[in-house]
């Protein structure tokens, strides 16, 4: 049973435009969400996170939105740059325990120059 | 560089051999995690240490797998009698205390190929 789902395996966006990556979850116990970026042959790099007490968190070009009632989160990248081309994973966990994260299967973002 | 490091980066072995991987976490982090990632999937949790205590193990961690963190610093993951299905990227992550204690920071991974 996939508790975290990224239904779009790939996304292509023109440089300078907005990239929107989506993620759905089913476990209502999740209360902390993260986005990671991964280049080939490297480990995931932390991008941005959000707690369930918030509905938005912003860090530079990256904004994460959380819709708890829909169990949905999204990552917006504005403006998109060619260097953003990578696989993006969303992950969810439970605060307090700070234990395992559950990851989605990833979305390959390609930013076209 | 004070990030998470893992060694070796690549390992090719024959089926039935034992392999051991090492992870050095960020020095002030007391939490250490092992994950496994296969092609087209996200990382899957294997096990978790707080200091030297192994507090959680996934059902993915069969009895051929063992992990240690003897002094609460570096950790090792050993796979005995490797099988072709063990071929994957093995990722280590560490996390600390404080405001962003939930965030886990990953190393570059060890890619294992079992022939």
CSV table of N, CA and C in Angstrom, one decimal, chain B residues 1-114:
chain,number,residue,atom,x,y,z
B,1,UNK,N,34.3,19.2,4.1
B,1,UNK,CA,32.8,18.9,3.9
B,1,UNK,C,32.3,18.2,5.2
B,2,UNK,N,31.2,18.7,5.8
B,2,UNK,CA,30.7,18.1,7.0
B,2,UNK,C,29.4,17.4,6.7
B,3,UNK,N,29.1,17.0,5.5
B,3,UNK,CA,27.9,16.2,5.2
B,3,UNK,C,28.1,14.8,5.5
B,4,UNK,N,27.0,14.0,5.2
B,4,UNK,CA,27.0,12.6,5.4
B,4,UNK,C,27.9,11.9,4.3
B,5,UNK,N,28.8,11.0,4.8
B,5,UNK,CA,29.6,10.3,3.8
B,5,UNK,C,29.4,8.8,3.9
B,6,UNK,N,29.5,8.2,2.8
B,6,UNK,CA,29.3,6.7,2.7
B,6,UNK,C,30.4,6.1,1.9
B,7,UNK,N,30.8,4.9,2.3
B,7,UNK,CA,31.9,4.2,1.6
B,7,UNK,C,31.5,2.7,1.6
B,8,UNK,N,31.9,2.0,0.5
B,8,UNK,CA,32.3,2.5,-0.7
B,8,UNK,C,31.2,3.2,-1.5
B,9,UNK,N,31.4,3.8,-2.6
B,9,UNK,CA,30.4,4.4,-3.4
B,9,UNK,C,29.8,3.4,-4.3
B,10,UNK,N,30.6,2.4,-4.7
B,10,UNK,CA,30.1,1.3,-5.6
B,10,UNK,C,30.7,0.0,-5.1
B,11,UNK,N,29.9,-1.1,-5.2
B,11,UNK,CA,30.3,-2.4,-4.8
B,11,UNK,C,29.7,-3.4,-5.8
B,12,UNK,N,30.6,-4.2,-6.4
B,12,UNK,CA,30.1,-5.3,-7.2
B,12,UNK,C,30.5,-6.6,-6.5
B,13,UNK,N,29.6,-7.5,-6.4
B,13,UNK,CA,29.9,-8.7,-5.7
B,13,UNK,C,29.2,-9.9,-6.3
B,14,UNK,N,29.7,-11.1,-6.0
B,14,UNK,CA,29.0,-12.3,-6.5
B,14,UNK,C,28.0,-12.8,-5.5
B,15,UNK,N,27.0,-13.3,-6.0
B,15,UNK,CA,25.9,-13.9,-5.2
B,15,UNK,C,26.5,-14.8,-4.1
B,16,UNK,N,26.0,-14.7,-2.9
B,16,UNK,CA,26.5,-15.5,-1.8
B,16,UNK,C,27.6,-14.9,-1.0
B,17,UNK,N,28.2,-13.8,-1.5
B,17,UNK,CA,29.3,-13.1,-0.7
B,17,UNK,C,28.6,-12.2,0.3
B,18,UNK,N,29.5,-11.8,1.3
B,18,UNK,CA,29.0,-10.8,2.3
B,18,UNK,C,29.6,-9.5,1.9
B,19,UNK,N,28.8,-8.4,2.2
B,19,UNK,CA,29.3,-7.1,1.9
B,19,UNK,C,29.0,-6.2,3.1
B,20,UNK,N,29.9,-5.2,3.3
B,20,UNK,CA,29.7,-4.3,4.4
B,20,UNK,C,29.8,-2.9,3.9
B,21,UNK,N,28.9,-2.0,4.3
B,21,UNK,CA,28.9,-0.6,3.9
B,21,UNK,C,29.1,0.3,5.2
B,22,UNK,N,29.7,1.4,5.0
B,22,UNK,CA,29.9,2.3,6.1
B,22,UNK,C,29.3,3.6,5.9
B,23,UNK,N,28.8,4.2,7.0
B,23,UNK,CA,28.2,5.6,6.9
B,23,UNK,C,28.7,6.4,8.0
B,24,UNK,N,29.2,7.6,7.7
B,24,UNK,CA,29.6,8.6,8.7
B,24,UNK,C,28.7,9.7,8.7
B,25,UNK,N,27.9,9.9,9.7
B,25,UNK,CA,26.8,11.0,9.7
B,25,UNK,C,27.4,12.3,10.0
B,26,UNK,N,26.6,13.4,9.9
B,26,UNK,CA,27.0,14.7,10.3
B,26,UNK,C,27.3,14.6,11.8
B,27,UNK,N,28.4,15.2,12.2
B,27,UNK,CA,29.0,14.9,13.5
B,27,UNK,C,28.1,15.2,14.7
B,28,UNK,N,27.3,16.2,14.6
B,28,UNK,CA,26.5,16.5,15.8
B,28,UNK,C,25.1,15.8,15.8
B,29,UNK,N,24.9,15.0,14.8
B,29,UNK,CA,23.6,14.3,14.7
B,29,UNK,C,23.5,13.0,15.5
B,30,UNK,N,22.5,12.9,16.2
B,30,UNK,CA,22.4,11.6,17.0
B,30,UNK,C,21.5,10.6,16.4
B,31,UNK,N,20.8,11.0,15.3
B,31,UNK,CA,19.9,10.0,14.6
B,31,UNK,C,20.6,9.6,13.3
B,32,UNK,N,20.5,8.3,13.0
B,32,UNK,CA,21.0,7.7,11.8
B,32,UNK,C,20.1,6.7,11.2
B,33,UNK,N,19.9,6.8,9.9
B,33,UNK,CA,18.9,6.0,9.2
B,33,UNK,C,19.6,5.3,8.0
B,34,UNK,N,19.1,4.1,7.7
B,34,UNK,CA,19.5,3.4,6.5
B,34,UNK,C,18.2,3.2,5.6
B,35,UNK,N,18.4,3.5,4.3
B,35,UNK,CA,17.3,3.3,3.4
B,35,UNK,C,17.8,2.5,2.2
B,36,UNK,N,16.9,2.0,1.4
B,36,UNK,CA,17.3,1.3,0.2
B,36,UNK,C,16.5,1.8,-0.9
B,37,UNK,N,17.1,2.1,-2.1
B,37,UNK,CA,16.4,2.6,-3.2
B,37,UNK,C,16.6,1.8,-4.5
B,38,UNK,N,15.6,1.3,-5.1
B,38,UNK,CA,15.7,0.6,-6.3
B,38,UNK,C,15.2,1.5,-7.5
B,39,UNK,N,15.5,1.1,-8.7
B,39,UNK,CA,15.3,1.9,-9.9
B,39,UNK,C,13.8,2.3,-10.0
B,40,UNK,N,13.5,3.6,-10.1
B,40,UNK,CA,12.1,4.0,-10.3
B,40,UNK,C,11.3,4.1,-9.1
B,41,UNK,N,11.9,3.9,-7.9
B,41,UNK,CA,11.2,4.0,-6.7
B,41,UNK,C,11.9,5.0,-5.8
B,42,UNK,N,11.1,5.5,-4.8
B,42,UNK,CA,11.7,6.3,-3.8
B,42,UNK,C,12.5,5.5,-2.7
B,43,UNK,N,13.3,6.1,-1.9
B,43,UNK,CA,14.0,5.4,-0.8
B,43,UNK,C,13.0,4.7,0.1
B,44,UNK,N,13.3,3.5,0.5
B,44,UNK,CA,12.5,2.7,1.5
B,44,UNK,C,13.3,2.5,2.8
B,45,UNK,N,12.6,2.8,3.9
B,45,UNK,CA,13.3,2.8,5.2
B,45,UNK,C,13.7,1.3,5.5
B,46,UNK,N,14.9,1.2,6.1
B,46,UNK,CA,15.4,-0.1,6.6
B,46,UNK,C,15.5,-0.1,8.1
B,47,UNK,N,16.2,0.9,8.6
B,47,UNK,CA,16.5,0.8,10.1
B,47,UNK,C,16.9,2.2,10.6
B,48,UNK,N,16.7,2.4,11.9
B,48,UNK,CA,17.0,3.7,12.5
B,48,UNK,C,17.7,3.5,13.8
B,49,UNK,N,18.7,4.4,14.1
B,49,UNK,CA,19.4,4.4,15.3
B,49,UNK,C,19.3,5.8,16.0
B,50,UNK,N,19.1,5.8,17.3
B,50,UNK,CA,19.3,7.0,18.0
B,50,UNK,C,20.5,6.7,18.9
B,51,UNK,N,21.5,7.5,18.7
B,51,UNK,CA,22.8,7.2,19.3
B,51,UNK,C,23.2,5.8,18.9
B,52,UNK,N,23.6,4.9,19.9
B,52,UNK,CA,24.0,3.6,19.5
B,52,UNK,C,22.9,2.6,19.5
B,53,UNK,N,21.7,3.0,19.9
B,53,UNK,CA,20.5,2.1,20.0
B,53,UNK,C,19.8,2.0,18.7
B,54,UNK,N,19.6,0.8,18.3
B,54,UNK,CA,18.8,0.5,17.1
B,54,UNK,C,17.3,0.4,17.5
B,55,UNK,N,16.5,1.4,17.1
B,55,UNK,CA,15.2,1.6,17.7
B,55,UNK,C,14.1,1.1,16.8
B,56,UNK,N,14.4,1.0,15.5
B,56,UNK,CA,13.3,0.6,14.5
B,56,UNK,C,14.0,-0.2,13.4
B,57,UNK,N,13.3,-1.3,13.0
B,57,UNK,CA,13.8,-2.1,11.9
B,57,UNK,C,12.5,-2.4,11.0
B,58,UNK,N,12.7,-2.2,9.7
B,58,UNK,CA,11.6,-2.5,8.7
B,58,UNK,C,11.6,-4.0,8.5
B,59,UNK,N,10.4,-4.4,8.1
B,59,UNK,CA,10.3,-5.8,7.7
B,59,UNK,C,11.1,-6.1,6.5
B,60,UNK,N,11.5,-5.1,5.8
B,60,UNK,CA,12.4,-5.3,4.6
B,60,UNK,C,13.8,-5.8,5.0
B,61,UNK,N,14.1,-5.6,6.3
B,61,UNK,CA,15.4,-6.0,6.8
B,61,UNK,C,15.4,-7.4,7.2
B,62,UNK,N,15.7,-8.3,6.3
B,62,UNK,CA,15.7,-9.7,6.6
B,62,UNK,C,16.8,-10.1,7.5
B,63,UNK,N,16.8,-11.3,7.9
B,63,UNK,CA,17.9,-11.7,8.9
B,63,UNK,C,19.3,-11.8,8.2
B,64,UNK,N,19.4,-11.6,6.9
B,64,UNK,CA,20.7,-11.5,6.3
B,64,UNK,C,21.3,-10.1,6.5
B,65,UNK,N,20.5,-9.2,6.9
B,65,UNK,CA,20.9,-7.8,7.0
B,65,UNK,C,21.2,-7.5,8.5
B,66,UNK,N,22.3,-6.9,8.8
B,66,UNK,CA,22.5,-6.4,10.2
B,66,UNK,C,23.2,-5.0,10.1
B,67,UNK,N,22.8,-4.2,11.0
B,67,UNK,CA,23.3,-2.8,11.1
B,67,UNK,C,23.8,-2.6,12.5
B,68,UNK,N,24.9,-1.8,12.6
B,68,UNK,CA,25.4,-1.5,13.9
B,68,UNK,C,25.8,0.0,14.0
B,69,UNK,N,25.8,0.5,15.1
B,69,UNK,CA,26.4,1.9,15.4
B,69,UNK,C,27.0,1.9,16.7
B,70,UNK,N,28.2,1.2,16.8
B,70,UNK,CA,28.7,0.8,18.1
B,70,UNK,C,29.0,2.0,19.1
B,71,UNK,N,29.4,3.1,18.6
B,71,UNK,CA,29.7,4.2,19.6
B,71,UNK,C,28.9,5.4,19.3
B,72,UNK,N,27.8,5.2,18.6
B,72,UNK,CA,26.9,6.3,18.4
B,72,UNK,C,27.4,7.3,17.4
B,73,UNK,N,28.5,6.9,16.6
B,73,UNK,CA,29.0,7.8,15.6
B,73,UNK,C,28.7,7.1,14.2
B,74,UNK,N,29.8,6.5,13.6
B,74,UNK,CA,29.5,5.9,12.3
B,74,UNK,C,28.7,4.6,12.4
B,75,UNK,N,28.2,4.2,11.3
B,75,UNK,CA,27.3,3.0,11.3
B,75,UNK,C,27.8,2.1,10.2
B,76,UNK,N,27.6,0.8,10.3
B,76,UNK,CA,27.8,-0.2,9.3
B,76,UNK,C,26.6,-1.0,9.0
B,77,UNK,N,26.4,-1.3,7.7
B,77,UNK,CA,25.3,-2.2,7.3
B,77,UNK,C,25.9,-3.4,6.6
B,78,UNK,N,25.7,-4.6,7.1
B,78,UNK,CA,26.2,-5.8,6.5
B,78,UNK,C,25.1,-6.6,5.9
B,79,UNK,N,25.4,-7.1,4.7
B,79,UNK,CA,24.5,-8.0,4.0
B,79,UNK,C,25.2,-9.4,3.9
B,80,UNK,N,24.7,-10.4,4.5
B,80,UNK,CA,25.3,-11.7,4.3
B,80,UNK,C,24.6,-12.5,3.2
B,81,UNK,N,25.4,-13.4,2.6
B,81,UNK,CA,24.9,-14.3,1.5
B,81,UNK,C,24.0,-13.5,0.5
B,82,UNK,N,24.7,-12.5,-0.1
B,82,UNK,CA,23.9,-11.6,-1.0
B,82,UNK,C,23.2,-12.4,-2.1
B,83,UNK,N,22.1,-11.8,-2.4
B,83,UNK,CA,21.2,-12.3,-3.5
B,83,UNK,C,21.1,-11.2,-4.6
B,84,UNK,N,20.7,-11.6,-5.8
B,84,UNK,CA,20.6,-10.6,-6.9
B,84,UNK,C,19.6,-9.6,-6.5
B,85,UNK,N,18.5,-9.9,-5.8
B,85,UNK,CA,17.5,-9.0,-5.4
B,85,UNK,C,18.0,-7.9,-4.4
B,86,UNK,N,19.2,-8.1,-3.9
B,86,UNK,CA,19.8,-7.1,-3.0
B,86,UNK,C,20.4,-5.9,-3.8
B,87,UNK,N,20.5,-6.1,-5.1
B,87,UNK,CA,21.1,-5.0,-5.9
B,87,UNK,C,20.2,-3.7,-5.8
B,88,UNK,N,20.8,-2.6,-5.3
B,88,UNK,CA,20.1,-1.4,-5.1
B,88,UNK,C,21.1,-0.3,-4.7
B,89,UNK,N,20.6,0.9,-4.5
B,89,UNK,CA,21.3,1.9,-3.9
B,89,UNK,C,21.0,1.9,-2.4
B,90,UNK,N,22.0,1.9,-1.5
B,90,UNK,CA,21.9,1.9,-0.1
B,90,UNK,C,22.2,3.3,0.4
B,91,UNK,N,21.2,4.0,1.0
B,91,UNK,CA,21.4,5.4,1.4
B,91,UNK,C,21.4,5.5,2.9
B,92,UNK,N,22.3,6.3,3.4
B,92,UNK,CA,22.3,6.6,4.8
B,92,UNK,C,21.9,8.1,5.0
B,93,UNK,N,21.2,8.3,6.1
B,93,UNK,CA,20.8,9.7,6.4
B,93,UNK,C,21.0,10.0,7.9
B,94,UNK,N,21.3,11.2,8.2
B,94,UNK,CA,21.3,11.5,9.6
B,94,UNK,C,20.5,12.8,9.9
B,95,UNK,N,20.1,12.8,11.2
B,95,UNK,CA,19.3,13.9,11.6
B,95,UNK,C,19.6,14.3,13.0
B,96,UNK,N,19.4,15.6,13.4
B,96,UNK,CA,19.8,16.1,14.7
B,96,UNK,C,18.6,16.5,15.5
B,97,UNK,N,18.9,17.3,16.5
B,97,UNK,CA,17.9,17.8,17.4
B,97,UNK,C,17.7,19.3,17.1
B,98,UNK,N,16.7,19.9,17.7
B,98,UNK,CA,16.5,21.3,17.5
B,98,UNK,C,15.3,21.5,16.6
B,99,UNK,N,15.3,22.7,16.0
B,99,UNK,CA,14.1,23.2,15.3
B,99,UNK,C,13.8,22.3,14.1
B,100,UNK,N,14.8,21.7,13.4
B,100,UNK,CA,14.5,20.9,12.3
B,100,UNK,C,14.9,19.5,12.5
B,101,UNK,N,14.6,19.0,13.7
B,101,UNK,CA,15.0,17.7,14.0
B,101,UNK,C,14.4,16.6,13.1
B,102,UNK,N,13.3,16.9,12.4
B,102,UNK,CA,12.7,15.9,11.6
B,102,UNK,C,13.4,15.8,10.3
B,103,UNK,N,14.2,16.8,9.9
B,103,UNK,CA,14.8,16.7,8.6
B,103,UNK,C,15.9,15.7,8.6
B,104,UNK,N,16.0,14.9,7.5
B,104,UNK,CA,17.1,13.9,7.4
B,104,UNK,C,17.9,14.3,6.2
B,105,UNK,N,19.2,14.2,6.4
B,105,UNK,CA,20.2,14.7,5.4
B,105,UNK,C,20.9,13.4,4.9
B,106,UNK,N,20.9,13.2,3.6
B,106,UNK,CA,21.3,12.0,3.0
B,106,UNK,C,22.8,12.1,2.5
B,107,UNK,N,23.4,10.9,2.6
B,107,UNK,CA,24.7,10.8,1.9
B,107,UNK,C,24.6,10.4,0.5
B,108,UNK,N,25.7,10.2,-0.2
B,108,UNK,CA,25.7,10.0,-1.7
B,108,UNK,C,25.2,8.5,-2.0
B,109,UNK,N,25.2,7.7,-1.0
B,109,UNK,CA,24.8,6.3,-1.3
B,109,UNK,C,25.9,5.3,-1.7
B,110,UNK,N,25.6,4.1,-1.5
B,110,UNK,CA,26.5,3.0,-2.0
B,110,UNK,C,25.6,2.2,-3.0
B,111,UNK,N,26.1,2.1,-4.2
B,111,UNK,CA,25.4,1.3,-5.2
B,111,UNK,C,25.9,-0.1,-5.2
B,112,UNK,N,25.1,-1.1,-4.9
B,112,UNK,CA,25.5,-2.5,-4.9
B,112,UNK,C,24.9,-3.2,-6.1
B,113,UNK,N,25.8,-4.0,-6.7
B,113,UNK,CA,25.4,-4.8,-7.8
B,113,UNK,C,25.8,-6.3,-7.5
B,114,UNK,N,24.8,-7.1,-7.4
B,114,UNK,CA,25.1,-8.5,-7.1
B,114,UNK,C,24.9,-9.4,-8.4
